[in-house]
Amino acid sequence: MIDLTSQDGFSPGSPGTETGPRLVLPCRSISDVVQAMAYAAEIGARIVPRGGGHCLVNRCPADGIVVELSGLDRITVDDSGVATIGAGARLGAVYAALHDEGRTIPAGCGDTVGIAGLTLGGGIGLLGRQYGLTCDRLVGAQVVLADRSVVECAEHRESELFWALRGAGGGQFGIVTELRFATVPEPSVCRIEGHWPAPQNLVPAWQDWAPDAPDGLTANLTVQTGRTTLFGASTLPPAETEELLREFTARAGVLYAIDLRLDVPYSMVKPTFSVLDPVGGSRRVRSEFFSRTLSDRTTSQLLDQLTGTRRLAFTAMGGAYHRVAEEATAFAHRGERFLLEQVGDPGDPWVDEAWRAAHAEGSGRVYPNFPDLALEDPARAYHAGNYPRLAALKNRYDPLRVFDFPQAL
């Protein structure tokens, strides 16, 4: 039984204020979740679920209650390849468990990322251009709704809720306690990593090349002072992978300084990239999707101001991401070419300045898993044309706004 009287500590990097929420309630069963929600209703406190190890913004008021789901972390795979994963599982454990079964899912980076939050906001990763978003592999979910009823949803059962769970963002309609995924065979991949001392023409060349590469190749780019890094993975044959990478370096006019490691199990690739270290509380991130290449003027403006720990991160879209209609799931950003993040120190005005400079040429759309409290119109940015349908579903499933936080539906 859950302890409703404890004043649990609140770990750094978790949602909440500097002093922490009113309570952190660890749940190990669905009944624990229901009991926690009943207690929150009794004392009139807001409730926020937590499945992973971090969030980019504060989503829990100081008098709120965090429903801690890390005890719901069971992972099983049936004979048909469907994985049932508890909402408290994190990616490191998910990849390892699926690897033991010879399976995987397209998902994000960082061992501490929670599978629930990642999936509910979409889920971009190194296999995504081949297999789609993490939420595209979702085939069912168990949810505790605002009225504390427990429902199962799938394509033909609570289908509107199932539609909304695939990309609207976490904590909007209820507390997801379990997810079911159609897994894919885990591939052995070519691990890609290249380094150059300056961006030169790498940024424009990457924008014209990476989103149009074959689906089996994902190569992302990060730029910071004195170091530009290309990293990713390819399920294509090694010779084809190398040919494509040589095409990229030729476009950029740089030496072919790329290391390829062959036959690496997909689940073991991501921890080898230091550039994928999760962003902690000491960094600030703003981001936007782009449907076209940045102009030379804007590119120069962004690169000229890169000093100290400032960083630009480019993530390739295209491929399977594009082969799903915008209205087919709640994730509306299907036609974008790439995602650009501006990463800097919390007090550095460059983060906002760089975002505004790029925003003039951006699509106005923002990844729900990269929440940004500075957005003027978050509903349009996160949900685009899907917002009216999502707002109606919010009113249907949570009319009293039991689940509420900054920029919630």
mmCIF file of C-alpha atoms in Angstrom:
data_model
loop_
_atom_site.group_PDB
_atom_site.id
_atom_site.type_symbol
_atom_site.label_atom_id
_atom_site.label_comp_id
_atom_site.label_asym_id
_atom_site.label_seq_id
_atom_site.Cartn_x
_atom_site.Cartn_y
_atom_site.Cartn_z
ATOM 1 C CA MET A 1 0.000 0.000 0.000
ATOM 2 C CA ILE A 2 1.224 3.467 -0.833
ATOM 3 C CA ASP A 3 2.375 5.659 2.079
ATOM 4 C CA LEU A 4 0.276 8.823 1.917
ATOM 5 C CA THR A 5 1.909 10.463 4.917
ATOM 6 C CA SER A 6 5.530 10.484 3.784
ATOM 7 C CA GLN A 7 7.347 13.670 2.837
ATOM 8 C CA ASP A 8 9.638 12.114 0.273
ATOM 9 C CA GLY A 9 12.681 14.008 -0.972
ATOM 10 C CA PHE A 10 12.715 15.347 -4.495
ATOM 11 C CA SER A 11 15.668 14.549 -6.697
ATOM 12 C CA PRO A 12 17.439 17.221 -8.762
ATOM 13 C CA GLY A 13 16.357 17.368 -12.382
ATOM 14 C CA SER A 14 12.837 16.185 -11.612
ATOM 15 C CA PRO A 15 9.748 18.327 -12.181
ATOM 16 C CA GLY A 16 8.885 20.680 -9.374
ATOM 17 C CA THR A 17 10.194 23.792 -7.729
ATOM 18 C CA GLU A 18 13.474 24.280 -5.915
ATOM 19 C CA THR A 19 11.809 23.273 -2.655
ATOM 20 C CA GLY A 20 10.040 20.316 -4.237
ATOM 21 C CA PRO A 21 6.374 19.373 -4.393
ATOM 22 C CA ARG A 22 4.123 18.720 -1.461
ATOM 23 C CA LEU A 23 4.466 14.945 -1.770
ATOM 24 C CA VAL A 24 6.191 12.367 -3.943
ATOM 25 C CA LEU A 25 4.153 9.161 -3.850
ATOM 26 C CA PRO A 26 5.934 6.037 -5.124
ATOM 27 C CA CYS A 27 3.491 3.693 -6.850
ATOM 28 C CA ARG A 28 4.067 0.006 -7.498
ATOM 29 C CA SER A 29 0.637 -0.960 -8.794
ATOM 30 C CA ILE A 30 -2.402 0.459 -10.542
ATOM 31 C CA SER A 31 -4.244 0.488 -7.233
ATOM 32 C CA ASP A 32 -1.454 2.651 -5.812
ATOM 33 C CA VAL A 33 -2.000 5.140 -8.631
ATOM 34 C CA VAL A 34 -5.764 5.205 -8.035
ATOM 35 C CA GLN A 35 -5.213 5.687 -4.311
ATOM 36 C CA ALA A 36 -2.746 8.523 -4.911
ATOM 37 C CA MET A 37 -5.239 10.275 -7.182
ATOM 38 C CA ALA A 38 -8.000 9.856 -4.611
ATOM 39 C CA TYR A 39 -5.803 11.374 -1.942
ATOM 40 C CA ALA A 40 -4.915 14.321 -4.197
ATOM 41 C CA ALA A 41 -8.610 14.938 -4.820
ATOM 42 C CA GLU A 42 -9.340 14.770 -1.091
ATOM 43 C CA ILE A 43 -6.812 17.462 -0.191
ATOM 44 C CA GLY A 44 -7.344 19.516 -3.361
ATOM 45 C CA ALA A 45 -3.803 19.140 -4.670
ATOM 46 C CA ARG A 46 -2.715 19.024 -8.285
ATOM 47 C CA ILE A 47 -1.218 15.786 -9.493
ATOM 48 C CA VAL A 48 1.641 15.170 -11.946
ATOM 49 C CA PRO A 49 2.915 11.732 -13.056
ATOM 50 C CA ARG A 50 6.639 11.054 -13.281
ATOM 51 C CA GLY A 51 8.049 8.094 -15.150
ATOM 52 C CA GLY A 52 11.500 9.223 -16.289
ATOM 53 C CA GLY A 53 14.452 10.940 -14.754
ATOM 54 C CA HIS A 54 14.106 14.499 -16.045
ATOM 55 C CA CYS A 55 11.983 17.122 -17.738
ATOM 56 C CA LEU A 56 13.125 20.309 -19.456
ATOM 57 C CA VAL A 57 10.648 22.509 -17.567
ATOM 58 C CA ASN A 58 8.945 22.661 -14.174
ATOM 59 C CA ARG A 59 5.515 21.019 -14.394
ATOM 60 C CA CYS A 60 4.639 20.570 -10.736
ATOM 61 C CA PRO A 61 3.528 23.367 -8.398
ATOM 62 C CA ALA A 62 5.020 23.551 -4.922
ATOM 63 C CA ASP A 63 1.761 22.313 -3.399
ATOM 64 C CA GLY A 64 1.345 19.514 -5.943
ATOM 65 C CA ILE A 65 1.682 15.743 -5.702
ATOM 66 C CA VAL A 66 4.021 13.736 -7.906
ATOM 67 C CA VAL A 67 2.882 10.211 -8.711
ATOM 68 C CA GLU A 68 6.207 8.400 -8.991
ATOM 69 C CA LEU A 69 5.849 5.472 -11.411
ATOM 70 C CA SER A 70 9.352 3.984 -11.306
ATOM 71 C CA GLY A 71 8.009 0.917 -9.487
ATOM 72 C CA LEU A 72 5.912 0.086 -12.552
ATOM 73 C CA ASP A 73 8.845 -1.048 -14.674
ATOM 74 C CA ARG A 74 8.067 -4.612 -15.750
ATOM 75 C CA ILE A 75 9.008 -5.488 -19.351
ATOM 76 C CA THR A 76 7.794 -8.600 -21.193
ATOM 77 C CA VAL A 77 7.712 -9.687 -24.830
ATOM 78 C CA ASP A 78 5.171 -12.196 -26.152
ATOM 79 C CA ASP A 79 5.593 -14.697 -28.985
ATOM 80 C CA SER A 80 4.208 -12.223 -31.535
ATOM 81 C CA GLY A 81 6.837 -9.613 -30.661
ATOM 82 C CA VAL A 82 4.516 -7.300 -28.724
ATOM 83 C CA ALA A 83 6.317 -5.780 -25.742
ATOM 84 C CA THR A 84 4.360 -4.802 -22.643
ATOM 85 C CA ILE A 85 6.266 -2.129 -20.743
ATOM 86 C CA GLY A 86 5.431 -0.493 -17.443
ATOM 87 C CA ALA A 87 5.227 3.287 -17.525
ATOM 88 C CA GLY A 88 8.052 3.607 -15.010
ATOM 89 C CA ALA A 89 10.617 1.858 -17.200
ATOM 90 C CA ARG A 90 13.487 3.894 -18.568
ATOM 91 C CA LEU A 91 15.162 3.498 -21.930
ATOM 92 C CA GLY A 92 18.348 1.850 -20.700
ATOM 93 C CA ALA A 93 16.356 -0.990 -19.183
ATOM 94 C CA VAL A 94 13.942 -1.133 -22.130
ATOM 95 C CA TYR A 95 16.694 -1.517 -24.719
ATOM 96 C CA ALA A 96 18.488 -4.139 -22.615
ATOM 97 C CA ALA A 97 15.350 -6.230 -22.037
ATOM 98 C CA LEU A 98 14.328 -6.108 -25.685
ATOM 99 C CA HIS A 99 17.888 -6.924 -26.768
ATOM 100 C CA ASP A 100 17.670 -10.172 -24.818
ATOM 101 C CA GLU A 101 14.686 -11.070 -27.004
ATOM 102 C CA GLY A 102 16.347 -9.947 -30.236
ATOM 103 C CA ARG A 103 13.857 -7.070 -30.538
ATOM 104 C CA THR A 104 13.800 -3.292 -30.226
ATOM 105 C CA ILE A 105 11.667 -0.201 -30.845
ATOM 106 C CA PRO A 106 12.552 3.120 -32.455
ATOM 107 C CA ALA A 107 13.063 5.375 -29.462
ATOM 108 C CA GLY A 108 15.134 8.193 -28.069
ATOM 109 C CA CYS A 109 18.541 8.574 -26.484
ATOM 110 C CA GLY A 110 19.624 8.623 -22.866
ATOM 111 C CA ASP A 111 19.303 5.747 -20.408
ATOM 112 C CA THR A 112 17.255 7.766 -17.905
ATOM 113 C CA VAL A 113 14.573 8.881 -20.373
ATOM 114 C CA GLY A 114 11.194 7.453 -19.380
ATOM 115 C CA ILE A 115 9.437 5.312 -21.971
ATOM 116 C CA ALA A 116 6.027 6.776 -21.124
ATOM 117 C CA GLY A 117 6.884 10.451 -21.530
ATOM 118 C CA LEU A 118 8.940 9.771 -24.637
ATOM 119 C CA THR A 119 6.112 7.848 -26.315
ATOM 120 C CA LEU A 120 3.306 10.208 -25.334
ATOM 121 C CA GLY A 121 5.156 13.159 -26.881
ATOM 122 C CA GLY A 122 6.144 11.312 -30.063
ATOM 123 C CA GLY A 123 9.584 9.767 -29.716
ATOM 124 C CA ILE A 124 12.409 10.691 -32.122
ATOM 125 C CA GLY A 125 15.484 8.455 -32.357
ATOM 126 C CA LEU A 126 18.173 6.877 -34.506
ATOM 127 C CA LEU A 127 15.825 4.262 -35.996
ATOM 128 C CA GLY A 128 12.967 6.685 -36.520
ATOM 129 C CA ARG A 129 13.638 7.482 -40.159
ATOM 130 C CA GLN A 130 13.230 3.764 -40.865
ATOM 131 C CA TYR A 131 10.455 2.774 -38.427
ATOM 132 C CA GLY A 132 8.802 6.036 -37.401
ATOM 133 C CA LEU A 133 8.181 7.635 -34.032
ATOM 134 C CA THR A 134 8.089 5.601 -30.847
ATOM 135 C CA CYS A 135 4.364 6.330 -30.662
ATOM 136 C CA ASP A 136 3.925 4.877 -34.165
ATOM 137 C CA ARG A 137 4.821 1.469 -32.723
ATOM 138 C CA LEU A 138 2.329 1.810 -29.859
ATOM 139 C CA VAL A 139 -0.543 -0.696 -30.146
ATOM 140 C CA GLY A 140 -2.189 -0.285 -26.763
ATOM 141 C CA ALA A 141 -2.053 1.394 -23.369
ATOM 142 C CA GLN A 142 -3.578 1.209 -19.915
ATOM 143 C CA VAL A 143 -4.650 4.541 -18.442
ATOM 144 C CA VAL A 144 -6.050 5.751 -15.119
ATOM 145 C CA LEU A 145 -8.422 8.574 -16.040
ATOM 146 C CA ALA A 146 -9.302 11.694 -14.078
ATOM 147 C CA ASP A 147 -12.363 9.968 -12.560
ATOM 148 C CA ARG A 148 -10.010 7.178 -11.391
ATOM 149 C CA SER A 149 -11.451 4.607 -13.759
ATOM 150 C CA VAL A 150 -8.948 2.300 -15.460
ATOM 151 C CA VAL A 151 -9.295 1.863 -19.227
ATOM 152 C CA GLU A 152 -7.512 -0.083 -21.919
ATOM 153 C CA CYS A 153 -7.152 1.687 -25.232
ATOM 154 C CA ALA A 154 -6.083 0.565 -28.676
ATOM 155 C CA GLU A 155 -6.959 1.249 -32.296
ATOM 156 C CA HIS A 156 -10.485 -0.156 -31.900
ATOM 157 C CA ARG A 157 -11.004 0.401 -28.163
ATOM 158 C CA GLU A 158 -11.209 3.913 -26.728
ATOM 159 C CA SER A 159 -9.819 4.809 -30.126
ATOM 160 C CA GLU A 160 -9.996 8.596 -29.646
ATOM 161 C CA LEU A 161 -7.962 8.374 -26.450
ATOM 162 C CA PHE A 162 -5.510 6.064 -28.200
ATOM 163 C CA TRP A 163 -5.172 8.624 -31.005
ATOM 164 C CA ALA A 164 -4.434 11.374 -28.477
ATOM 165 C CA LEU A 165 -1.847 9.365 -26.555
ATOM 166 C CA ARG A 166 0.276 9.127 -29.694
ATOM 167 C CA GLY A 167 1.943 12.516 -29.619
ATOM 168 C CA ALA A 168 -0.049 15.013 -27.522
ATOM 169 C CA GLY A 169 2.447 14.866 -24.659
ATOM 170 C CA GLY A 170 2.472 13.250 -21.241
ATOM 171 C CA GLY A 171 0.092 13.954 -18.379
ATOM 172 C CA GLN A 172 -2.701 15.401 -20.520
ATOM 173 C CA PHE A 173 -5.590 12.931 -20.210
ATOM 174 C CA GLY A 174 -4.689 10.541 -17.414
ATOM 175 C CA ILE A 175 -1.855 8.541 -15.924
ATOM 176 C CA VAL A 176 -0.580 5.905 -18.317
ATOM 177 C CA THR A 177 0.504 2.845 -16.329
ATOM 178 C CA GLU A 178 1.388 0.410 -19.116
ATOM 179 C CA LEU A 179 2.220 0.555 -22.814
ATOM 180 C CA ARG A 180 2.259 -2.117 -25.504
ATOM 181 C CA PHE A 181 4.491 -1.877 -28.566
ATOM 182 C CA ALA A 182 4.839 -3.777 -31.813
ATOM 183 C CA THR A 183 8.591 -4.330 -31.706
ATOM 184 C CA VAL A 184 10.939 -4.812 -34.661
ATOM 185 C CA PRO A 185 13.924 -7.150 -34.990
ATOM 186 C CA GLU A 186 16.959 -5.498 -33.441
ATOM 187 C CA PRO A 187 19.385 -4.662 -36.250
ATOM 188 C CA SER A 188 23.132 -4.615 -36.179
ATOM 189 C CA VAL A 189 24.100 -1.172 -37.413
ATOM 190 C CA CYS A 190 27.023 0.840 -38.673
ATOM 191 C CA ARG A 191 27.892 3.312 -35.936
ATOM 192 C CA ILE A 192 28.746 6.709 -37.454
ATOM 193 C CA GLU A 193 30.898 9.402 -35.836
ATOM 194 C CA GLY A 194 32.878 12.178 -37.479
ATOM 195 C CA HIS A 195 34.576 15.311 -36.128
ATOM 196 C CA TRP A 196 35.776 18.542 -37.684
ATOM 197 C CA PRO A 197 37.280 21.600 -35.942
ATOM 198 C CA ALA A 198 34.905 24.132 -37.543
ATOM 199 C CA PRO A 199 31.439 24.062 -39.129
ATOM 200 C CA GLN A 200 32.646 25.464 -42.483
ATOM 201 C CA ASN A 201 30.013 24.323 -44.992
ATOM 202 C CA LEU A 202 28.913 21.329 -42.930
ATOM 203 C CA VAL A 203 25.686 22.904 -41.663
ATOM 204 C CA PRO A 204 24.143 23.860 -45.027
ATOM 205 C CA ALA A 205 25.380 20.631 -46.616
ATOM 206 C CA TRP A 206 23.816 18.579 -43.807
ATOM 207 C CA GLN A 207 20.454 20.356 -44.146
ATOM 208 C CA ASP A 208 20.282 19.563 -47.862
ATOM 209 C CA TRP A 209 21.481 15.966 -47.453
ATOM 210 C CA ALA A 210 20.475 14.296 -44.162
ATOM 211 C CA PRO A 211 16.641 14.586 -44.364
ATOM 212 C CA ASP A 212 16.692 13.095 -47.884
ATOM 213 C CA ALA A 213 19.070 10.213 -47.151
ATOM 214 C CA PRO A 214 17.704 6.657 -47.445
ATOM 215 C CA ASP A 215 15.511 5.640 -44.506
ATOM 216 C CA GLY A 216 18.142 3.287 -43.098
ATOM 217 C CA LEU A 217 20.606 6.114 -42.464
ATOM 218 C CA THR A 218 20.236 8.649 -39.658
ATOM 219 C CA ALA A 219 23.070 11.153 -39.265
ATOM 220 C CA ASN A 220 22.631 14.115 -36.929
ATOM 221 C CA LEU A 221 24.883 17.119 -36.416
ATOM 222 C CA THR A 222 26.012 19.138 -33.402
ATOM 223 C CA VAL A 223 28.057 22.323 -33.523
ATOM 224 C CA GLN A 224 29.891 24.023 -30.675
ATOM 225 C CA THR A 225 33.078 26.036 -30.245
ATOM 226 C CA GLY A 226 35.908 24.345 -32.113
ATOM 227 C CA ARG A 227 34.053 21.099 -32.739
ATOM 228 C CA THR A 228 31.443 19.918 -35.221
ATOM 229 C CA THR A 229 30.233 16.334 -34.826
ATOM 230 C CA LEU A 230 28.278 14.079 -37.171
ATOM 231 C CA PHE A 231 26.861 11.019 -35.423
ATOM 232 C CA GLY A 232 24.278 8.371 -36.087
ATOM 233 C CA ALA A 233 23.589 4.849 -37.259
ATOM 234 C CA SER A 234 22.892 3.027 -40.489
ATOM 235 C CA THR A 235 21.151 -0.270 -41.221
ATOM 236 C CA LEU A 236 22.299 -0.048 -44.844
ATOM 237 C CA PRO A 237 25.188 -2.172 -46.153
ATOM 238 C CA PRO A 238 28.579 -0.721 -45.106
ATOM 239 C CA ALA A 239 29.631 0.120 -48.675
ATOM 240 C CA GLU A 240 26.390 2.039 -49.305
ATOM 241 C CA THR A 241 26.698 3.815 -45.962
ATOM 242 C CA GLU A 242 30.246 4.922 -46.735
ATOM 243 C CA GLU A 243 29.265 6.076 -50.216
ATOM 244 C CA LEU A 244 26.489 8.262 -48.781
ATOM 245 C CA LEU A 245 28.787 9.742 -46.147
ATOM 246 C CA ARG A 246 31.431 10.515 -48.756
ATOM 247 C CA GLU A 247 28.729 12.272 -50.764
ATOM 248 C CA PHE A 248 28.000 14.417 -47.697
ATOM 249 C CA THR A 249 31.621 15.372 -47.040
ATOM 250 C CA ALA A 250 32.110 16.160 -50.726
ATOM 251 C CA ARG A 251 29.117 18.501 -50.626
ATOM 252 C CA ALA A 252 30.562 20.176 -47.538
ATOM 253 C CA GLY A 253 34.060 20.353 -49.007
ATOM 254 C CA VAL A 254 35.708 18.712 -45.978
ATOM 255 C CA LEU A 255 37.924 15.707 -45.485
ATOM 256 C CA TYR A 256 36.258 12.347 -44.898
ATOM 257 C CA ALA A 257 37.005 12.238 -41.155
ATOM 258 C CA ILE A 258 34.298 9.702 -40.237
ATOM 259 C CA ASP A 259 34.744 6.560 -38.169
ATOM 260 C CA LEU A 260 32.469 3.613 -39.050
ATOM 261 C CA ARG A 261 32.105 0.704 -36.651
ATOM 262 C CA LEU A 262 30.365 -2.288 -38.160
ATOM 263 C CA ASP A 263 27.883 -4.812 -36.722
ATOM 264 C CA VAL A 264 27.093 -2.959 -33.513
ATOM 265 C CA PRO A 265 23.801 -4.068 -31.887
ATOM 266 C CA TYR A 266 21.443 -1.107 -32.033
ATOM 267 C CA SER A 267 20.822 -1.173 -28.273
ATOM 268 C CA MET A 268 24.544 -0.713 -27.646
ATOM 269 C CA VAL A 269 25.160 2.233 -29.977
ATOM 270 C CA LYS A 270 23.600 5.147 -28.117
ATOM 271 C CA PRO A 271 25.619 4.958 -24.882
ATOM 272 C CA THR A 272 28.811 5.337 -26.918
ATOM 273 C CA PHE A 273 27.998 8.891 -28.040
ATOM 274 C CA SER A 274 29.126 11.473 -25.498
ATOM 275 C CA VAL A 275 27.243 14.113 -27.492
ATOM 276 C CA LEU A 276 23.998 12.440 -26.346
ATOM 277 C CA ASP A 277 24.572 13.090 -22.655
ATOM 278 C CA PRO A 278 21.195 14.188 -21.224
ATOM 279 C CA VAL A 279 20.756 17.876 -20.584
ATOM 280 C CA GLY A 280 20.655 18.551 -16.859
ATOM 281 C CA GLY A 281 19.261 21.404 -14.826
ATOM 282 C CA SER A 282 22.324 23.539 -15.575
ATOM 283 C CA ARG A 283 21.434 23.894 -19.264
ATOM 284 C CA ARG A 284 18.582 25.592 -21.130
ATOM 285 C CA VAL A 285 17.125 24.374 -24.406
ATOM 286 C CA ARG A 286 14.904 26.008 -27.008
ATOM 287 C CA SER A 287 14.007 24.324 -30.282
ATOM 288 C CA GLU A 288 11.859 24.339 -33.395
ATOM 289 C CA PHE A 289 11.151 22.236 -36.472
ATOM 290 C CA PHE A 290 12.166 23.461 -39.928
ATOM 291 C CA SER A 291 10.605 22.581 -43.250
ATOM 292 C CA ARG A 292 13.301 24.263 -45.351
ATOM 293 C CA THR A 293 17.017 24.941 -45.306
ATOM 294 C CA LEU A 294 18.186 27.955 -43.338
ATOM 295 C CA SER A 295 19.449 30.893 -45.366
ATOM 296 C CA ASP A 296 23.182 31.577 -45.477
ATOM 297 C CA ARG A 297 22.617 34.800 -43.526
ATOM 298 C CA THR A 298 20.791 33.079 -40.664
ATOM 299 C CA THR A 299 23.269 30.201 -40.604
ATOM 300 C CA SER A 300 26.175 32.640 -40.327
ATOM 301 C CA GLN A 301 24.396 34.569 -37.571
ATOM 302 C CA LEU A 302 23.912 31.373 -35.548
ATOM 303 C CA LEU A 303 27.458 30.115 -36.031
ATOM 304 C CA ASP A 304 29.183 33.451 -35.403
ATOM 305 C CA GLN A 305 27.803 33.616 -31.854
ATOM 306 C CA LEU A 306 28.866 30.105 -30.796
ATOM 307 C CA THR A 307 31.208 30.589 -27.860
ATOM 308 C CA GLY A 308 31.846 28.802 -24.578
ATOM 309 C CA THR A 309 29.347 26.019 -23.913
ATOM 310 C CA ARG A 310 26.773 27.132 -26.470
ATOM 311 C CA ARG A 311 25.630 24.392 -28.829
ATOM 312 C CA LEU A 312 23.435 23.883 -31.882
ATOM 313 C CA ALA A 313 21.972 20.417 -32.431
ATOM 314 C CA PHE A 314 20.405 19.350 -35.742
ATOM 315 C CA THR A 315 18.206 16.217 -35.899
ATOM 316 C CA ALA A 316 17.179 14.769 -39.256
ATOM 317 C CA MET A 317 13.523 14.043 -39.919
ATOM 318 C CA GLY A 318 12.089 12.734 -43.211
ATOM 319 C CA GLY A 319 11.843 9.046 -44.039
ATOM 320 C CA ALA A 320 9.174 7.127 -42.124
ATOM 321 C CA TYR A 321 8.285 10.200 -40.087
ATOM 322 C CA HIS A 322 6.782 11.646 -43.282
ATOM 323 C CA ARG A 323 4.788 8.574 -44.249
ATOM 324 C CA VAL A 324 2.095 9.125 -41.613
ATOM 325 C CA ALA A 325 -0.571 11.774 -42.130
ATOM 326 C CA GLU A 326 -0.544 14.700 -39.691
ATOM 327 C CA GLU A 327 -4.062 13.877 -38.513
ATOM 328 C CA ALA A 328 -3.444 10.111 -38.171
ATOM 329 C CA THR A 329 -1.972 10.563 -34.683
ATOM 330 C CA ALA A 330 -1.815 13.496 -32.280
ATOM 331 C CA PHE A 331 1.789 14.158 -33.353
ATOM 332 C CA ALA A 332 1.265 16.804 -36.029
ATOM 333 C CA HIS A 333 4.809 17.501 -37.244
ATOM 334 C CA ARG A 334 5.060 14.955 -40.031
ATOM 335 C CA GLY A 335 6.320 17.107 -42.887
ATOM 336 C CA GLU A 336 9.343 18.699 -41.198
ATOM 337 C CA ARG A 337 12.888 18.288 -42.514
ATOM 338 C CA PHE A 338 14.851 18.759 -39.308
ATOM 339 C CA LEU A 339 14.750 19.817 -35.685
ATOM 340 C CA LEU A 340 17.133 22.492 -34.393
ATOM 341 C CA GLU A 341 17.969 22.946 -30.716
ATOM 342 C CA GLN A 342 19.760 25.902 -29.169
ATOM 343 C CA VAL A 343 21.469 24.793 -25.940
ATOM 344 C CA GLY A 344 23.162 27.135 -23.488
ATOM 345 C CA ASP A 345 23.548 28.196 -19.887
ATOM 346 C CA PRO A 346 20.303 29.241 -18.137
ATOM 347 C CA GLY A 347 21.304 32.897 -17.866
ATOM 348 C CA ASP A 348 22.764 33.209 -21.358
ATOM 349 C CA PRO A 349 20.623 35.562 -23.516
ATOM 350 C CA TRP A 350 22.062 33.848 -26.602
ATOM 351 C CA VAL A 351 19.576 30.967 -26.248
ATOM 352 C CA ASP A 352 16.669 33.338 -26.903
ATOM 353 C CA GLU A 353 18.565 35.424 -29.454
ATOM 354 C CA ALA A 354 19.572 32.368 -31.473
ATOM 355 C CA TRP A 355 16.070 30.923 -31.278
ATOM 356 C CA ARG A 356 14.546 34.188 -32.551
ATOM 357 C CA ALA A 357 17.059 34.404 -35.398
ATOM 358 C CA ALA A 358 16.248 30.886 -36.549
ATOM 359 C CA HIS A 359 12.521 31.211 -35.826
ATOM 360 C CA ALA A 360 12.161 33.775 -38.604
ATOM 361 C CA GLU A 361 12.663 30.865 -41.022
ATOM 362 C CA GLY A 362 11.144 28.087 -38.918
ATOM 363 C CA SER A 363 7.832 26.278 -39.251
ATOM 364 C CA GLY A 364 6.550 27.555 -35.901
ATOM 365 C CA ARG A 365 6.223 23.957 -34.692
ATOM 366 C CA VAL A 366 7.810 22.570 -31.537
ATOM 367 C CA TYR A 367 8.409 18.984 -30.393
ATOM 368 C CA PRO A 368 6.076 18.298 -27.417
ATOM 369 C CA ASN A 369 8.897 16.477 -25.624
ATOM 370 C CA PHE A 370 10.970 19.686 -25.689
ATOM 371 C CA PRO A 371 8.560 22.003 -23.851
ATOM 372 C CA ASP A 372 9.370 25.698 -23.999
ATOM 373 C CA LEU A 373 7.681 28.064 -21.539
ATOM 374 C CA ALA A 374 8.695 31.083 -23.629
ATOM 375 C CA LEU A 375 6.410 30.189 -26.538
ATOM 376 C CA GLU A 376 3.743 32.787 -27.358
ATOM 377 C CA ASP A 377 1.258 30.258 -28.773
ATOM 378 C CA PRO A 378 2.087 26.821 -27.348
ATOM 379 C CA ALA A 379 -1.149 25.212 -28.552
ATOM 380 C CA ARG A 380 -0.309 25.929 -32.178
ATOM 381 C CA ALA A 381 3.397 25.175 -31.721
ATOM 382 C CA TYR A 382 2.933 21.742 -30.116
ATOM 383 C CA HIS A 383 -0.254 20.558 -31.813
ATOM 384 C CA ALA A 384 -0.816 22.590 -35.012
ATOM 385 C CA GLY A 385 -4.026 21.522 -36.756
ATOM 386 C CA ASN A 386 -4.692 18.735 -34.260
ATOM 387 C CA TYR A 387 -5.324 21.173 -31.418
ATOM 388 C CA PRO A 388 -9.137 21.523 -31.767
ATOM 389 C CA ARG A 389 -9.600 17.745 -31.647
ATOM 390 C CA LEU A 390 -7.240 17.443 -28.682
ATOM 391 C CA ALA A 391 -8.991 20.267 -26.814
ATOM 392 C CA ALA A 392 -12.338 18.513 -27.273
ATOM 393 C CA LEU A 393 -10.863 15.273 -25.957
ATOM 394 C CA LYS A 394 -9.392 17.081 -22.970
ATOM 395 C CA ASN A 395 -12.855 18.392 -22.124
ATOM 396 C CA ARG A 396 -14.289 14.899 -22.518
ATOM 397 C CA TYR A 397 -11.728 12.967 -20.466
ATOM 398 C CA ASP A 398 -10.646 15.627 -17.964
ATOM 399 C CA PRO A 399 -13.371 18.301 -17.732
ATOM 400 C CA LEU A 400 -12.288 19.377 -14.219
ATOM 401 C CA ARG A 401 -8.640 19.676 -15.277
ATOM 402 C CA VAL A 402 -7.337 17.198 -12.741
ATOM 403 C CA PHE A 403 -4.253 17.014 -14.947
ATOM 404 C CA ASP A 404 -3.061 20.575 -15.380
ATOM 405 C CA PHE A 405 0.334 22.198 -15.775
ATOM 406 C CA PRO A 406 1.864 25.123 -17.665
ATOM 407 C CA GLN A 407 0.898 24.832 -21.360
ATOM 408 C CA ALA A 408 -1.397 21.838 -20.816
ATOM 409 C CA LEU A 409 -4.261 21.363 -23.268
#
